């Protein structure tokens, strides 16, 4: 049995982390039996989520988890795609993971109002007397990570514009197709879906959220993916699950 470790459903999303949602969607696509469990960073082989325990074998990183499923269980998430399409899918996946993601982190963690609505929830377990100190330390670390990546060196307006450009590219390439690469979902959809719904989450008010929600085809896409892989949730990020 495979166990997927993450932060759990939050903010009206399958998981607070889009990387965990990506891994969960891949597992749902594979139709392999699995269960979810709360994360324990001391057990995480990469020191982050998601990670899985596959019959005692611990693996971290959503992309490495995908490769593991493909190799061990002979799952072809890109069945039917040409080599050119696989290259396009990879490029889009890396765009959202290495660009859009950091714009989302900035919107959630650096905007005080959004931080209060969302990430502050992660600190409830900390003793009240030290909680403000813990919050301040972690937010400084997130800010340092943003700066180290490069995204944090830009103004809030520039960051929103960079993230919005990625969303525009996704919407343009999706066009009127049912799924990102065509008529049936492929591995890229696990990633695109996870990051689009996270960007679209109405809890976090920002230009990035407005940009995501402004694309009607992305909203329909989210609903279509939700209907296929998360029917129990019904409404994700304000997009009602429908075929």
PDB file of C-alpha atoms in Angstrom:
ATOM      1  CA  UNK A   1       0.000   0.000   0.000  1.00  0.00           C
ATOM      2  CA  UNK A   2       1.229   3.493  -0.891  1.00  0.00           C
ATOM      3  CA  UNK A   3       0.889   6.238   1.712  1.00  0.00           C
ATOM      4  CA  UNK A   4       1.023   9.852   0.554  1.00  0.00           C
ATOM      5  CA  UNK A   5       2.140  12.393   3.145  1.00  0.00           C
ATOM      6  CA  UNK A   6       1.090  16.027   2.888  1.00  0.00           C
ATOM      7  CA  UNK A   7      -0.376  18.904   4.846  1.00  0.00           C
ATOM      8  CA  UNK A   8      -3.959  17.819   4.220  1.00  0.00           C
ATOM      9  CA  UNK A   9      -7.008  19.538   2.716  1.00  0.00           C
ATOM     10  CA  UNK A  10      -7.067  23.251   3.489  1.00  0.00           C
ATOM     11  CA  UNK A  11      -8.210  26.573   2.040  1.00  0.00           C
ATOM     12  CA  UNK A  12     -10.915  24.704   0.108  1.00  0.00           C
ATOM     13  CA  UNK A  13      -8.208  22.823  -1.832  1.00  0.00           C
ATOM     14  CA  UNK A  14      -7.322  19.106  -1.896  1.00  0.00           C
ATOM     15  CA  UNK A  15      -4.108  20.072  -0.101  1.00  0.00           C
ATOM     16  CA  UNK A  16      -2.566  23.370   0.933  1.00  0.00           C
ATOM     17  CA  UNK A  17       0.495  22.448  -1.149  1.00  0.00           C
ATOM     18  CA  UNK A  18       0.069  22.266  -4.936  1.00  0.00           C
ATOM     19  CA  UNK A  19       2.938  19.786  -5.054  1.00  0.00           C
ATOM     20  CA  UNK A  20       0.995  17.410  -2.813  1.00  0.00           C
ATOM     21  CA  UNK A  21      -2.114  17.907  -4.949  1.00  0.00           C
ATOM     22  CA  UNK A  22      -0.019  17.063  -8.009  1.00  0.00           C
ATOM     23  CA  UNK A  23       1.195  13.825  -6.411  1.00  0.00           C
ATOM     24  CA  UNK A  24      -2.303  12.901  -5.257  1.00  0.00           C
ATOM     25  CA  UNK A  25      -3.748  13.546  -8.711  1.00  0.00           C
ATOM     26  CA  UNK A  26      -1.082  11.328 -10.251  1.00  0.00           C
ATOM     27  CA  UNK A  27      -1.985   8.569  -7.802  1.00  0.00           C
ATOM     28  CA  UNK A  28      -5.664   8.969  -8.633  1.00  0.00           C
ATOM     29  CA  UNK A  29      -4.834   8.851 -12.326  1.00  0.00           C
ATOM     30  CA  UNK A  30      -2.820   5.657 -11.807  1.00  0.00           C
ATOM     31  CA  UNK A  31      -5.758   3.978 -10.016  1.00  0.00           C
ATOM     32  CA  UNK A  32      -3.275   2.427  -7.607  1.00  0.00           C
ATOM     33  CA  UNK A  33      -4.580   1.965  -4.051  1.00  0.00           C
ATOM     34  CA  UNK A  34      -3.207   4.581  -1.668  1.00  0.00           C
ATOM     35  CA  UNK A  35      -3.979   6.406   1.535  1.00  0.00           C
ATOM     36  CA  UNK A  36      -3.116   9.851   2.858  1.00  0.00           C
ATOM     37  CA  UNK A  37      -1.468  10.726   6.143  1.00  0.00           C
ATOM     38  CA  UNK A  38      -0.277  13.900   7.893  1.00  0.00           C
ATOM     39  CA  UNK A  39       3.282  14.910   7.127  1.00  0.00           C
ATOM     40  CA  UNK A  40       6.180  14.376   9.491  1.00  0.00           C
ATOM     41  CA  UNK A  41       9.152  16.375   8.258  1.00  0.00           C
ATOM     42  CA  UNK A  42      11.532  14.229  10.308  1.00  0.00           C
ATOM     43  CA  UNK A  43      10.574  11.331   8.030  1.00  0.00           C
ATOM     44  CA  UNK A  44      10.623  13.262   4.746  1.00  0.00           C
ATOM     45  CA  UNK A  45      13.581  12.032   2.654  1.00  0.00           C
ATOM     46  CA  UNK A  46      13.941  15.413   0.933  1.00  0.00           C
ATOM     47  CA  UNK A  47      12.935  17.453   3.964  1.00  0.00           C
ATOM     48  CA  UNK A  48       9.742  18.629   2.262  1.00  0.00           C
ATOM     49  CA  UNK A  49       6.351  17.441   1.064  1.00  0.00           C
ATOM     50  CA  UNK A  50       5.042  15.482  -0.671  1.00  0.00           C
ATOM     51  CA  UNK A  51       6.650  12.166   0.049  1.00  0.00           C
ATOM     52  CA  UNK A  52       5.360   8.626  -0.114  1.00  0.00           C
ATOM     53  CA  UNK A  53       5.926   5.383   1.722  1.00  0.00           C
ATOM     54  CA  UNK A  54       5.616   2.556  -0.787  1.00  0.00           C
ATOM     55  CA  UNK A  55       5.828  -0.662   1.248  1.00  0.00           C
ATOM     56  CA  UNK A  56       8.633   0.764   3.352  1.00  0.00           C
ATOM     57  CA  UNK A  57      10.416   2.652   0.588  1.00  0.00           C
ATOM     58  CA  UNK A  58      10.370   6.413   1.237  1.00  0.00           C
ATOM     59  CA  UNK A  59      10.470   8.753  -1.751  1.00  0.00           C
ATOM     60  CA  UNK A  60      10.235  12.532  -1.868  1.00  0.00           C
ATOM     61  CA  UNK A  61       9.550  15.143  -4.572  1.00  0.00           C
ATOM     62  CA  UNK A  62       6.430  15.016  -6.728  1.00  0.00           C
ATOM     63  CA  UNK A  63       8.323  14.470  -9.994  1.00  0.00           C
ATOM     64  CA  UNK A  64      10.473  11.682  -8.545  1.00  0.00           C
ATOM     65  CA  UNK A  65       7.303  10.111  -7.141  1.00  0.00           C
ATOM     66  CA  UNK A  66       5.846  10.169 -10.648  1.00  0.00           C
ATOM     67  CA  UNK A  67       8.948   8.528 -12.099  1.00  0.00           C
ATOM     68  CA  UNK A  68       8.758   5.861  -9.377  1.00  0.00           C
ATOM     69  CA  UNK A  69       5.145   5.047 -10.254  1.00  0.00           C
ATOM     70  CA  UNK A  70       6.014   4.888 -13.933  1.00  0.00           C
ATOM     71  CA  UNK A  71       8.990   2.589 -13.378  1.00  0.00           C
ATOM     72  CA  UNK A  72       7.660   0.281 -10.666  1.00  0.00           C
ATOM     73  CA  UNK A  73       4.028   0.024 -11.718  1.00  0.00           C
ATOM     74  CA  UNK A  74       4.450   0.545 -15.478  1.00  0.00           C
ATOM     75  CA  UNK A  75       2.106   3.538 -15.498  1.00  0.00           C
ATOM     76  CA  UNK A  76       2.363   5.644 -18.655  1.00  0.00           C
ATOM     77  CA  UNK A  77       0.991   9.044 -17.712  1.00  0.00           C
ATOM     78  CA  UNK A  78       1.805  10.383 -21.179  1.00  0.00           C
ATOM     79  CA  UNK A  79       0.293   7.587 -23.199  1.00  0.00           C
ATOM     80  CA  UNK A  80      -0.412   8.665 -26.756  1.00  0.00           C
ATOM     81  CA  UNK A  81       1.782  11.774 -26.688  1.00  0.00           C
ATOM     82  CA  UNK A  82       4.498  12.373 -29.257  1.00  0.00           C
ATOM     83  CA  UNK A  83       8.035  13.246 -28.208  1.00  0.00           C
ATOM     84  CA  UNK A  84       7.292  16.862 -29.137  1.00  0.00           C
ATOM     85  CA  UNK A  85       4.172  16.911 -26.962  1.00  0.00           C
ATOM     86  CA  UNK A  86       6.079  15.377 -24.062  1.00  0.00           C
ATOM     87  CA  UNK A  87       8.671  18.147 -24.385  1.00  0.00           C
ATOM     88  CA  UNK A  88       5.957  20.821 -24.361  1.00  0.00           C
ATOM     89  CA  UNK A  89       4.324  19.217 -21.322  1.00  0.00           C
ATOM     90  CA  UNK A  90       7.641  19.152 -19.438  1.00  0.00           C
ATOM     91  CA  UNK A  91       8.304  22.813 -20.234  1.00  0.00           C
ATOM     92  CA  UNK A  92       4.888  23.891 -18.968  1.00  0.00           C
ATOM     93  CA  UNK A  93       5.236  21.810 -15.810  1.00  0.00           C
ATOM     94  CA  UNK A  94       8.573  23.393 -14.979  1.00  0.00           C
ATOM     95  CA  UNK A  95       7.159  26.857 -15.738  1.00  0.00           C
ATOM     96  CA  UNK A  96       4.425  26.500 -13.141  1.00  0.00           C
ATOM     97  CA  UNK A  97       6.657  24.819 -10.571  1.00  0.00           C
ATOM     98  CA  UNK A  98       9.567  27.251 -10.887  1.00  0.00           C
ATOM     99  CA  UNK A  99       7.745  30.481 -11.731  1.00  0.00           C
ATOM    100  CA  UNK A 100       4.040  30.455 -10.928  1.00  0.00           C
ATOM    101  CA  UNK A 101       4.627  28.677  -7.630  1.00  0.00           C
ATOM    102  CA  UNK A 102       6.850  31.441  -6.279  1.00  0.00           C
ATOM    103  CA  UNK A 103       4.351  34.103  -7.305  1.00  0.00           C
ATOM    104  CA  UNK A 104       1.778  32.152  -5.280  1.00  0.00           C
ATOM    105  CA  UNK A 105       4.110  31.894  -2.292  1.00  0.00           C
ATOM    106  CA  UNK A 106       4.603  35.650  -2.361  1.00  0.00           C
ATOM    107  CA  UNK A 107       0.852  36.307  -2.527  1.00  0.00           C
ATOM    108  CA  UNK A 108       0.151  33.980   0.396  1.00  0.00           C
ATOM    109  CA  UNK A 109       3.066  34.667   2.710  1.00  0.00           C
ATOM    110  CA  UNK A 110       4.208  38.228   2.081  1.00  0.00           C
ATOM    111  CA  UNK A 111       0.792  39.886   1.884  1.00  0.00           C
ATOM    112  CA  UNK A 112      -0.212  40.413   5.521  1.00  0.00           C
ATOM    113  CA  UNK A 113      -3.948  40.003   4.949  1.00  0.00           C
ATOM    114  CA  UNK A 114      -3.492  36.785   2.985  1.00  0.00           C
ATOM    115  CA  UNK A 115      -1.061  35.462   5.558  1.00  0.00           C
ATOM    116  CA  UNK A 116      -3.661  35.976   8.266  1.00  0.00           C
ATOM    117  CA  UNK A 117      -6.305  34.204   6.154  1.00  0.00           C
ATOM    118  CA  UNK A 118      -4.138  31.219   5.313  1.00  0.00           C
ATOM    119  CA  UNK A 119      -0.592  30.313   6.372  1.00  0.00           C
ATOM    120  CA  UNK A 120      -1.078  31.503   9.958  1.00  0.00           C
ATOM    121  CA  UNK A 121      -3.280  28.419  10.383  1.00  0.00           C
ATOM    122  CA  UNK A 122      -0.148  26.266  10.156  1.00  0.00           C
ATOM    123  CA  UNK A 123       1.112  27.655  13.466  1.00  0.00           C
ATOM    124  CA  UNK A 124      -1.869  26.802  15.669  1.00  0.00           C
ATOM    125  CA  UNK A 125      -0.010  23.870  17.197  1.00  0.00           C
ATOM    126  CA  UNK A 126       2.790  26.121  18.473  1.00  0.00           C
ATOM    127  CA  UNK A 127       2.453  27.182  22.126  1.00  0.00           C
ATOM    128  CA  UNK A 128       0.770  30.577  22.319  1.00  0.00           C
ATOM    129  CA  UNK A 129       3.622  32.145  24.259  1.00  0.00           C
ATOM    130  CA  UNK A 130       6.182  31.494  21.502  1.00  0.00           C
ATOM    131  CA  UNK A 131       3.856  31.495  18.505  1.00  0.00           C
ATOM    132  CA  UNK A 132       4.580  35.112  17.428  1.00  0.00           C
ATOM    133  CA  UNK A 133       8.313  34.389  17.467  1.00  0.00           C
ATOM    134  CA  UNK A 134       7.892  31.166  15.453  1.00  0.00           C
ATOM    135  CA  UNK A 135       5.691  32.962  12.918  1.00  0.00           C
ATOM    136  CA  UNK A 136       8.232  35.758  12.501  1.00  0.00           C
ATOM    137  CA  UNK A 137      11.129  33.323  12.046  1.00  0.00           C
ATOM    138  CA  UNK A 138       9.320  31.218   9.438  1.00  0.00           C
ATOM    139  CA  UNK A 139       8.102  34.238   7.481  1.00  0.00           C
ATOM    140  CA  UNK A 140      11.680  35.548   7.382  1.00  0.00           C
ATOM    141  CA  UNK A 141      12.825  32.173   6.033  1.00  0.00           C
ATOM    142  CA  UNK A 142      10.140  32.264   3.346  1.00  0.00           C
ATOM    143  CA  UNK A 143      11.167  35.799   2.424  1.00  0.00           C
ATOM    144  CA  UNK A 144      14.797  34.697   2.225  1.00  0.00           C
ATOM    145  CA  UNK A 145      13.820  31.764  -0.017  1.00  0.00           C
ATOM    146  CA  UNK A 146      11.891  34.098  -2.311  1.00  0.00           C
ATOM    147  CA  UNK A 147      14.905  36.394  -2.519  1.00  0.00           C
ATOM    148  CA  UNK A 148      17.266  33.487  -3.155  1.00  0.00           C
ATOM    149  CA  UNK A 149      15.068  32.209  -5.967  1.00  0.00           C
ATOM    150  CA  UNK A 150      14.984  35.680  -7.497  1.00  0.00           C
ATOM    151  CA  UNK A 151      11.229  36.221  -7.462  1.00  0.00           C
ATOM    152  CA  UNK A 152      11.439  38.055  -4.165  1.00  0.00           C
ATOM    153  CA  UNK A 153      13.761  40.678  -5.649  1.00  0.00           C
ATOM    154  CA  UNK A 154      10.870  42.109  -7.666  1.00  0.00           C
ATOM    155  CA  UNK A 155       8.082  44.447  -6.581  1.00  0.00           C
ATOM    156  CA  UNK A 156       4.687  42.975  -5.707  1.00  0.00           C
ATOM    157  CA  UNK A 157       3.324  44.345  -8.979  1.00  0.00           C
ATOM    158  CA  UNK A 158       6.116  42.779 -11.012  1.00  0.00           C
ATOM    159  CA  UNK A 159       5.670  39.424  -9.269  1.00  0.00           C
ATOM    160  CA  UNK A 160       1.944  39.430 -10.019  1.00  0.00           C
ATOM    161  CA  UNK A 161       2.672  40.271 -13.651  1.00  0.00           C
ATOM    162  CA  UNK A 162       5.163  37.419 -13.951  1.00  0.00           C
ATOM    163  CA  UNK A 163       2.725  34.928 -12.452  1.00  0.00           C
ATOM    164  CA  UNK A 164      -0.125  36.242 -14.579  1.00  0.00           C
ATOM    165  CA  UNK A 165       1.964  35.764 -17.721  1.00  0.00           C
ATOM    166  CA  UNK A 166       2.338  32.081 -16.840  1.00  0.00           C
ATOM    167  CA  UNK A 167      -1.410  31.776 -16.336  1.00  0.00           C
ATOM    168  CA  UNK A 168      -2.003  33.463 -19.693  1.00  0.00           C
ATOM    169  CA  UNK A 169       0.347  30.987 -21.373  1.00  0.00           C
ATOM    170  CA  UNK A 170      -1.500  28.068 -19.782  1.00  0.00           C
ATOM    171  CA  UNK A 171      -4.872  29.441 -20.873  1.00  0.00           C
ATOM    172  CA  UNK A 172      -3.608  30.096 -24.398  1.00  0.00           C
ATOM    173  CA  UNK A 173      -2.183  26.617 -24.829  1.00  0.00           C
ATOM    174  CA  UNK A 174      -5.217  24.921 -23.277  1.00  0.00           C
ATOM    175  CA  UNK A 175      -7.534  26.793 -25.619  1.00  0.00           C
ATOM    176  CA  UNK A 176     -10.740  24.817 -26.127  1.00  0.00           C
ATOM    177  CA  UNK A 177      -9.167  21.388 -25.488  1.00  0.00           C
ATOM    178  CA  UNK A 178     -10.843  19.308 -22.746  1.00  0.00           C
ATOM    179  CA  UNK A 179      -7.493  18.615 -21.089  1.00  0.00           C
ATOM    180  CA  UNK A 180      -4.124  20.254 -21.321  1.00  0.00           C
ATOM    181  CA  UNK A 181      -2.616  18.043 -24.000  1.00  0.00           C
ATOM    182  CA  UNK A 182      -5.795  16.911 -25.743  1.00  0.00           C
ATOM    183  CA  UNK A 183      -8.934  14.870 -25.273  1.00  0.00           C
ATOM    184  CA  UNK A 184      -7.731  12.808 -22.317  1.00  0.00           C
ATOM    185  CA  UNK A 185      -5.803  13.784 -19.171  1.00  0.00           C
ATOM    186  CA  UNK A 186      -2.068  13.104 -19.084  1.00  0.00           C
ATOM    187  CA  UNK A 187       0.685  13.613 -16.533  1.00  0.00           C
ATOM    188  CA  UNK A 188       0.895  17.321 -17.270  1.00  0.00           C
ATOM    189  CA  UNK A 189      -2.697  17.759 -16.111  1.00  0.00           C
ATOM    190  CA  UNK A 190      -1.787  16.661 -12.593  1.00  0.00           C
ATOM    191  CA  UNK A 191       0.658  19.559 -12.402  1.00  0.00           C
ATOM    192  CA  UNK A 192      -1.326  22.186 -14.304  1.00  0.00           C
ATOM    193  CA  UNK A 193      -4.519  21.409 -12.384  1.00  0.00           C
ATOM    194  CA  UNK A 194      -2.775  21.546  -9.010  1.00  0.00           C
ATOM    195  CA  UNK A 195      -1.162  24.922  -9.618  1.00  0.00           C
ATOM    196  CA  UNK A 196      -4.099  26.530 -11.405  1.00  0.00           C
ATOM    197  CA  UNK A 197      -6.540  25.697  -8.596  1.00  0.00           C
ATOM    198  CA  UNK A 198      -4.014  26.947  -6.046  1.00  0.00           C
ATOM    199  CA  UNK A 199      -3.645  30.216  -7.962  1.00  0.00           C
ATOM    200  CA  UNK A 200      -7.423  30.479  -8.288  1.00  0.00           C
ATOM    201  CA  UNK A 201      -8.173  29.906  -4.589  1.00  0.00           C
ATOM    202  CA  UNK A 202     -10.611  32.713  -3.652  1.00  0.00           C
ATOM    203  CA  UNK A 203      -9.377  32.795  -0.046  1.00  0.00           C
ATOM    204  CA  UNK A 204      -6.241  34.634  -1.153  1.00  0.00           C
ATOM    205  CA  UNK A 205      -7.211  37.971  -2.652  1.00  0.00           C
ATOM    206  CA  UNK A 206      -4.540  39.190  -5.031  1.00  0.00           C
ATOM    207  CA  UNK A 207      -3.952  40.270  -8.633  1.00  0.00           C
ATOM    208  CA  UNK A 208      -2.663  36.733  -9.248  1.00  0.00           C
ATOM    209  CA  UNK A 209      -5.927  35.185  -8.048  1.00  0.00           C
ATOM    210  CA  UNK A 210      -7.911  37.635 -10.161  1.00  0.00           C
ATOM    211  CA  UNK A 211      -5.806  36.777 -13.205  1.00  0.00           C
ATOM    212  CA  UNK A 212      -6.383  33.044 -12.725  1.00  0.00           C
ATOM    213  CA  UNK A 213     -10.133  33.434 -12.233  1.00  0.00           C
ATOM    214  CA  UNK A 214     -10.444  35.724 -15.261  1.00  0.00           C
ATOM    215  CA  UNK A 215      -9.806  32.866 -17.715  1.00  0.00           C
ATOM    216  CA  UNK A 216     -13.113  31.121 -18.396  1.00  0.00           C
ATOM    217  CA  UNK A 217     -11.396  28.160 -20.029  1.00  0.00           C
ATOM    218  CA  UNK A 218      -9.228  27.617 -16.939  1.00  0.00           C
ATOM    219  CA  UNK A 219     -12.299  27.647 -14.728  1.00  0.00           C
ATOM    220  CA  UNK A 220     -14.001  25.080 -16.944  1.00  0.00           C
ATOM    221  CA  UNK A 221     -10.801  23.030 -16.989  1.00  0.00           C
ATOM    222  CA  UNK A 222     -10.617  22.996 -13.191  1.00  0.00           C
ATOM    223  CA  UNK A 223     -14.243  21.876 -13.040  1.00  0.00           C
ATOM    224  CA  UNK A 224     -13.581  19.134 -15.585  1.00  0.00           C
ATOM    225  CA  UNK A 225     -10.545  17.820 -13.708  1.00  0.00           C
ATOM    226  CA  UNK A 226     -12.416  17.978 -10.413  1.00  0.00           C
ATOM    227  CA  UNK A 227     -15.301  15.972 -11.875  1.00  0.00           C
ATOM    228  CA  UNK A 228     -12.881  13.307 -13.109  1.00  0.00           C
ATOM    229  CA  UNK A 229     -10.546  12.999 -10.126  1.00  0.00           C
ATOM    230  CA  UNK A 230     -12.101  14.761  -7.104  1.00  0.00           C
ATOM    231  CA  UNK A 231     -15.869  14.266  -7.427  1.00  0.00           C
ATOM    232  CA  UNK A 232     -16.239  14.129  -3.652  1.00  0.00           C
ATOM    233  CA  UNK A 233     -15.141  17.755  -3.319  1.00  0.00           C
ATOM    234  CA  UNK A 234     -17.793  19.145  -5.658  1.00  0.00           C
ATOM    235  CA  UNK A 235     -16.586  22.737  -5.723  1.00  0.00           C
ATOM    236  CA  UNK A 236     -12.873  23.517  -5.873  1.00  0.00           C
ATOM    237  CA  UNK A 237     -11.603  27.105  -5.900  1.00  0.00           C
ATOM    238  CA  UNK A 238     -15.073  28.304  -6.844  1.00  0.00           C
ATOM    239  CA  UNK A 239     -15.240  26.021  -9.898  1.00  0.00           C
ATOM    240  CA  UNK A 240     -18.095  23.560  -9.659  1.00  0.00           C
ATOM    241  CA  UNK A 241     -17.150  20.057 -10.687  1.00  0.00           C
ATOM    242  CA  UNK A 242     -18.810  19.262 -13.979  1.00  0.00           C
ATOM    243  CA  UNK A 243     -18.092  17.248 -17.062  1.00  0.00           C
TER     244      UNK A 243
END
